[in-house]
């Protein structure tokens, strides 16, 4: 069976170091490979989608939800190459919380590329955070 390299992280030296902010500038992949596109996961817990009142708890639960989806595809956080974050009433405190939680799951060893979009509200009342992802596995 022919093997293909794992995605390659590239953080050009001409750009700022994104690692303190929980992401990498770019990732390249070789095909053939499997790609998994993960729809926006909120901080809702379980089938009832129970939402905690605080931002950190919702971020933690959203990451658990992403992990659940990844595991169903035999994938891991390290397979994620791109995320999009939606943060209600975004501010520096929420960015710090996100960065702390991102570093717990990615451990700064393989941070995905990222786009953060501040929003005024999300799909359901009480939702404070949402993350979608693209994962690739050869």
PDB file of C-alpha atoms in Angstrom:
ATOM      1  CA  UNK A   1       0.000   0.000   0.000  1.00  0.00           C
ATOM      2  CA  UNK A   2       1.333   3.420  -0.931  1.00  0.00           C
ATOM      3  CA  UNK A   3       1.812   5.798   1.992  1.00  0.00           C
ATOM      4  CA  UNK A   4       1.317   9.537   2.001  1.00  0.00           C
ATOM      5  CA  UNK A   5       2.769  12.079   4.404  1.00  0.00           C
ATOM      6  CA  UNK A   6       0.787  13.587   7.251  1.00  0.00           C
ATOM      7  CA  UNK A   7      -0.388  17.182   6.708  1.00  0.00           C
ATOM      8  CA  UNK A   8       2.489  19.646   6.854  1.00  0.00           C
ATOM      9  CA  UNK A   9       2.304  22.745   9.043  1.00  0.00           C
ATOM     10  CA  UNK A  10       3.731  25.909   7.537  1.00  0.00           C
ATOM     11  CA  UNK A  11       4.031  29.098   9.576  1.00  0.00           C
ATOM     12  CA  UNK A  12       5.933  31.482   7.288  1.00  0.00           C
ATOM     13  CA  UNK A  13       8.657  33.401   9.102  1.00  0.00           C
ATOM     14  CA  UNK A  14       7.391  36.575   7.426  1.00  0.00           C
ATOM     15  CA  UNK A  15       4.167  36.360   9.454  1.00  0.00           C
ATOM     16  CA  UNK A  16       3.548  36.577  13.202  1.00  0.00           C
ATOM     17  CA  UNK A  17       3.767  33.449  15.368  1.00  0.00           C
ATOM     18  CA  UNK A  18       0.159  32.236  15.637  1.00  0.00           C
ATOM     19  CA  UNK A  19       0.832  29.511  18.236  1.00  0.00           C
ATOM     20  CA  UNK A  20       0.114  31.743  21.280  1.00  0.00           C
ATOM     21  CA  UNK A  21      -3.348  32.325  19.786  1.00  0.00           C
ATOM     22  CA  UNK A  22      -4.281  28.672  19.268  1.00  0.00           C
ATOM     23  CA  UNK A  23      -3.787  28.141  15.506  1.00  0.00           C
ATOM     24  CA  UNK A  24      -1.362  27.703  12.610  1.00  0.00           C
ATOM     25  CA  UNK A  25      -1.273  29.793   9.451  1.00  0.00           C
ATOM     26  CA  UNK A  26      -1.477  26.926   6.965  1.00  0.00           C
ATOM     27  CA  UNK A  27      -1.543  23.172   6.473  1.00  0.00           C
ATOM     28  CA  UNK A  28      -0.933  21.329   3.225  1.00  0.00           C
ATOM     29  CA  UNK A  29      -2.097  17.799   2.421  1.00  0.00           C
ATOM     30  CA  UNK A  30      -1.253  15.209  -0.208  1.00  0.00           C
ATOM     31  CA  UNK A  31      -3.951  13.004  -1.715  1.00  0.00           C
ATOM     32  CA  UNK A  32      -5.420  10.466  -1.688  1.00  0.00           C
ATOM     33  CA  UNK A  33      -6.797  11.108   1.750  1.00  0.00           C
ATOM     34  CA  UNK A  34      -9.993  11.111   3.770  1.00  0.00           C
ATOM     35  CA  UNK A  35     -11.486  14.478   4.653  1.00  0.00           C
ATOM     36  CA  UNK A  36     -14.119  14.934   7.365  1.00  0.00           C
ATOM     37  CA  UNK A  37     -16.122  18.157   7.414  1.00  0.00           C
ATOM     38  CA  UNK A  38     -17.626  18.690  10.879  1.00  0.00           C
ATOM     39  CA  UNK A  39     -20.671  20.917  11.182  1.00  0.00           C
ATOM     40  CA  UNK A  40     -20.772  23.596  13.834  1.00  0.00           C
ATOM     41  CA  UNK A  41     -20.693  22.035  17.284  1.00  0.00           C
ATOM     42  CA  UNK A  42     -22.054  24.089  20.148  1.00  0.00           C
ATOM     43  CA  UNK A  43     -21.567  23.726  23.862  1.00  0.00           C
ATOM     44  CA  UNK A  44     -24.852  21.825  24.132  1.00  0.00           C
ATOM     45  CA  UNK A  45     -24.589  18.653  26.200  1.00  0.00           C
ATOM     46  CA  UNK A  46     -26.241  15.404  25.150  1.00  0.00           C
ATOM     47  CA  UNK A  47     -29.347  14.793  23.137  1.00  0.00           C
ATOM     48  CA  UNK A  48     -31.214  17.463  25.127  1.00  0.00           C
ATOM     49  CA  UNK A  49     -28.537  19.992  24.074  1.00  0.00           C
ATOM     50  CA  UNK A  50     -28.363  21.422  27.608  1.00  0.00           C
ATOM     51  CA  UNK A  51     -26.356  24.657  27.595  1.00  0.00           C
ATOM     52  CA  UNK A  52     -24.264  25.892  30.507  1.00  0.00           C
ATOM     53  CA  UNK A  53     -24.546  29.593  31.327  1.00  0.00           C
ATOM     54  CA  UNK A  54     -20.819  30.356  31.059  1.00  0.00           C
ATOM     55  CA  UNK A  55     -18.558  30.669  28.040  1.00  0.00           C
ATOM     56  CA  UNK A  56     -15.741  28.369  29.231  1.00  0.00           C
ATOM     57  CA  UNK A  57     -18.126  25.486  29.951  1.00  0.00           C
ATOM     58  CA  UNK A  58     -19.667  25.830  26.490  1.00  0.00           C
ATOM     59  CA  UNK A  59     -16.223  25.843  24.839  1.00  0.00           C
ATOM     60  CA  UNK A  60     -15.203  22.723  26.785  1.00  0.00           C
ATOM     61  CA  UNK A  61     -18.416  20.917  25.862  1.00  0.00           C
ATOM     62  CA  UNK A  62     -18.174  21.957  22.200  1.00  0.00           C
ATOM     63  CA  UNK A  63     -14.675  20.460  22.072  1.00  0.00           C
ATOM     64  CA  UNK A  64     -16.016  17.249  23.649  1.00  0.00           C
ATOM     65  CA  UNK A  65     -18.699  17.206  20.952  1.00  0.00           C
ATOM     66  CA  UNK A  66     -16.067  17.633  18.220  1.00  0.00           C
ATOM     67  CA  UNK A  67     -14.085  14.766  19.781  1.00  0.00           C
ATOM     68  CA  UNK A  68     -17.179  12.562  19.662  1.00  0.00           C
ATOM     69  CA  UNK A  69     -17.655  13.268  15.959  1.00  0.00           C
ATOM     70  CA  UNK A  70     -13.961  12.696  15.255  1.00  0.00           C
ATOM     71  CA  UNK A  71     -13.985   9.360  17.074  1.00  0.00           C
ATOM     72  CA  UNK A  72     -16.954   8.242  15.004  1.00  0.00           C
ATOM     73  CA  UNK A  73     -14.692   8.636  11.959  1.00  0.00           C
ATOM     74  CA  UNK A  74     -11.651   7.047  13.680  1.00  0.00           C
ATOM     75  CA  UNK A  75      -9.995  10.450  13.762  1.00  0.00           C
ATOM     76  CA  UNK A  76      -8.356  12.659  16.406  1.00  0.00           C
ATOM     77  CA  UNK A  77      -7.922  16.368  17.091  1.00  0.00           C
ATOM     78  CA  UNK A  78      -4.532  16.118  15.366  1.00  0.00           C
ATOM     79  CA  UNK A  79      -6.393  15.273  12.122  1.00  0.00           C
ATOM     80  CA  UNK A  80      -8.186  18.644  12.127  1.00  0.00           C
ATOM     81  CA  UNK A  81      -6.664  21.070   9.635  1.00  0.00           C
ATOM     82  CA  UNK A  82      -9.208  23.925   9.741  1.00  0.00           C
ATOM     83  CA  UNK A  83     -11.641  25.326  12.280  1.00  0.00           C
ATOM     84  CA  UNK A  84     -14.097  28.197  12.258  1.00  0.00           C
ATOM     85  CA  UNK A  85     -15.105  29.710  15.585  1.00  0.00           C
ATOM     86  CA  UNK A  86     -18.259  31.725  16.168  1.00  0.00           C
ATOM     87  CA  UNK A  87     -18.186  33.680  19.438  1.00  0.00           C
ATOM     88  CA  UNK A  88     -21.139  35.690  20.739  1.00  0.00           C
ATOM     89  CA  UNK A  89     -20.067  39.150  21.960  1.00  0.00           C
ATOM     90  CA  UNK A  90     -16.391  38.340  21.373  1.00  0.00           C
ATOM     91  CA  UNK A  91     -13.811  40.069  23.585  1.00  0.00           C
ATOM     92  CA  UNK A  92     -10.217  39.566  24.806  1.00  0.00           C
ATOM     93  CA  UNK A  93     -11.327  37.522  27.841  1.00  0.00           C
ATOM     94  CA  UNK A  94     -13.193  35.059  25.613  1.00  0.00           C
ATOM     95  CA  UNK A  95     -10.186  34.850  23.284  1.00  0.00           C
ATOM     96  CA  UNK A  96      -7.972  33.967  26.261  1.00  0.00           C
ATOM     97  CA  UNK A  97     -10.437  31.270  27.364  1.00  0.00           C
ATOM     98  CA  UNK A  98     -10.556  29.831  23.833  1.00  0.00           C
ATOM     99  CA  UNK A  99      -6.749  29.822  23.596  1.00  0.00           C
ATOM    100  CA  UNK A 100      -6.396  28.020  26.940  1.00  0.00           C
ATOM    101  CA  UNK A 101      -8.931  25.354  25.972  1.00  0.00           C
ATOM    102  CA  UNK A 102      -7.464  24.932  22.457  1.00  0.00           C
ATOM    103  CA  UNK A 103      -4.008  24.405  23.926  1.00  0.00           C
ATOM    104  CA  UNK A 104      -5.393  21.643  26.158  1.00  0.00           C
ATOM    105  CA  UNK A 105      -6.659  19.575  23.215  1.00  0.00           C
ATOM    106  CA  UNK A 106      -3.939  20.410  20.675  1.00  0.00           C
ATOM    107  CA  UNK A 107      -1.099  20.984  23.176  1.00  0.00           C
ATOM    108  CA  UNK A 108       0.431  23.518  20.727  1.00  0.00           C
ATOM    109  CA  UNK A 109       1.991  20.610  18.850  1.00  0.00           C
ATOM    110  CA  UNK A 110      -0.331  20.718  15.861  1.00  0.00           C
ATOM    111  CA  UNK A 111      -2.575  23.756  15.937  1.00  0.00           C
ATOM    112  CA  UNK A 112      -5.097  23.923  13.078  1.00  0.00           C
ATOM    113  CA  UNK A 113      -5.683  26.920  10.863  1.00  0.00           C
ATOM    114  CA  UNK A 114      -8.481  29.071  12.204  1.00  0.00           C
ATOM    115  CA  UNK A 115     -11.003  31.797  11.477  1.00  0.00           C
ATOM    116  CA  UNK A 116     -12.789  33.533  14.354  1.00  0.00           C
ATOM    117  CA  UNK A 117     -16.051  35.316  13.585  1.00  0.00           C
ATOM    118  CA  UNK A 118     -17.613  37.541  16.249  1.00  0.00           C
ATOM    119  CA  UNK A 119     -21.425  37.317  16.162  1.00  0.00           C
ATOM    120  CA  UNK A 120     -24.322  38.883  18.050  1.00  0.00           C
ATOM    121  CA  UNK A 121     -26.192  35.592  18.446  1.00  0.00           C
ATOM    122  CA  UNK A 122     -26.221  31.969  17.303  1.00  0.00           C
ATOM    123  CA  UNK A 123     -28.909  29.503  16.237  1.00  0.00           C
ATOM    124  CA  UNK A 124     -30.458  28.890  19.672  1.00  0.00           C
ATOM    125  CA  UNK A 125     -30.981  31.129  22.705  1.00  0.00           C
ATOM    126  CA  UNK A 126     -28.153  30.744  25.200  1.00  0.00           C
ATOM    127  CA  UNK A 127     -25.567  29.517  22.664  1.00  0.00           C
ATOM    128  CA  UNK A 128     -22.324  31.443  23.232  1.00  0.00           C
ATOM    129  CA  UNK A 129     -19.885  29.436  21.099  1.00  0.00           C
ATOM    130  CA  UNK A 130     -19.795  27.267  18.000  1.00  0.00           C
ATOM    131  CA  UNK A 131     -16.938  25.512  16.201  1.00  0.00           C
ATOM    132  CA  UNK A 132     -16.826  23.681  12.891  1.00  0.00           C
ATOM    133  CA  UNK A 133     -13.873  21.730  11.565  1.00  0.00           C
ATOM    134  CA  UNK A 134     -12.311  20.004   8.595  1.00  0.00           C
ATOM    135  CA  UNK A 135     -10.243  16.921   9.363  1.00  0.00           C
ATOM    136  CA  UNK A 136      -8.013  14.997   6.963  1.00  0.00           C
ATOM    137  CA  UNK A 137      -6.620  11.500   7.369  1.00  0.00           C
ATOM    138  CA  UNK A 138      -4.580   9.544   4.854  1.00  0.00           C
TER     139      UNK A 138
END
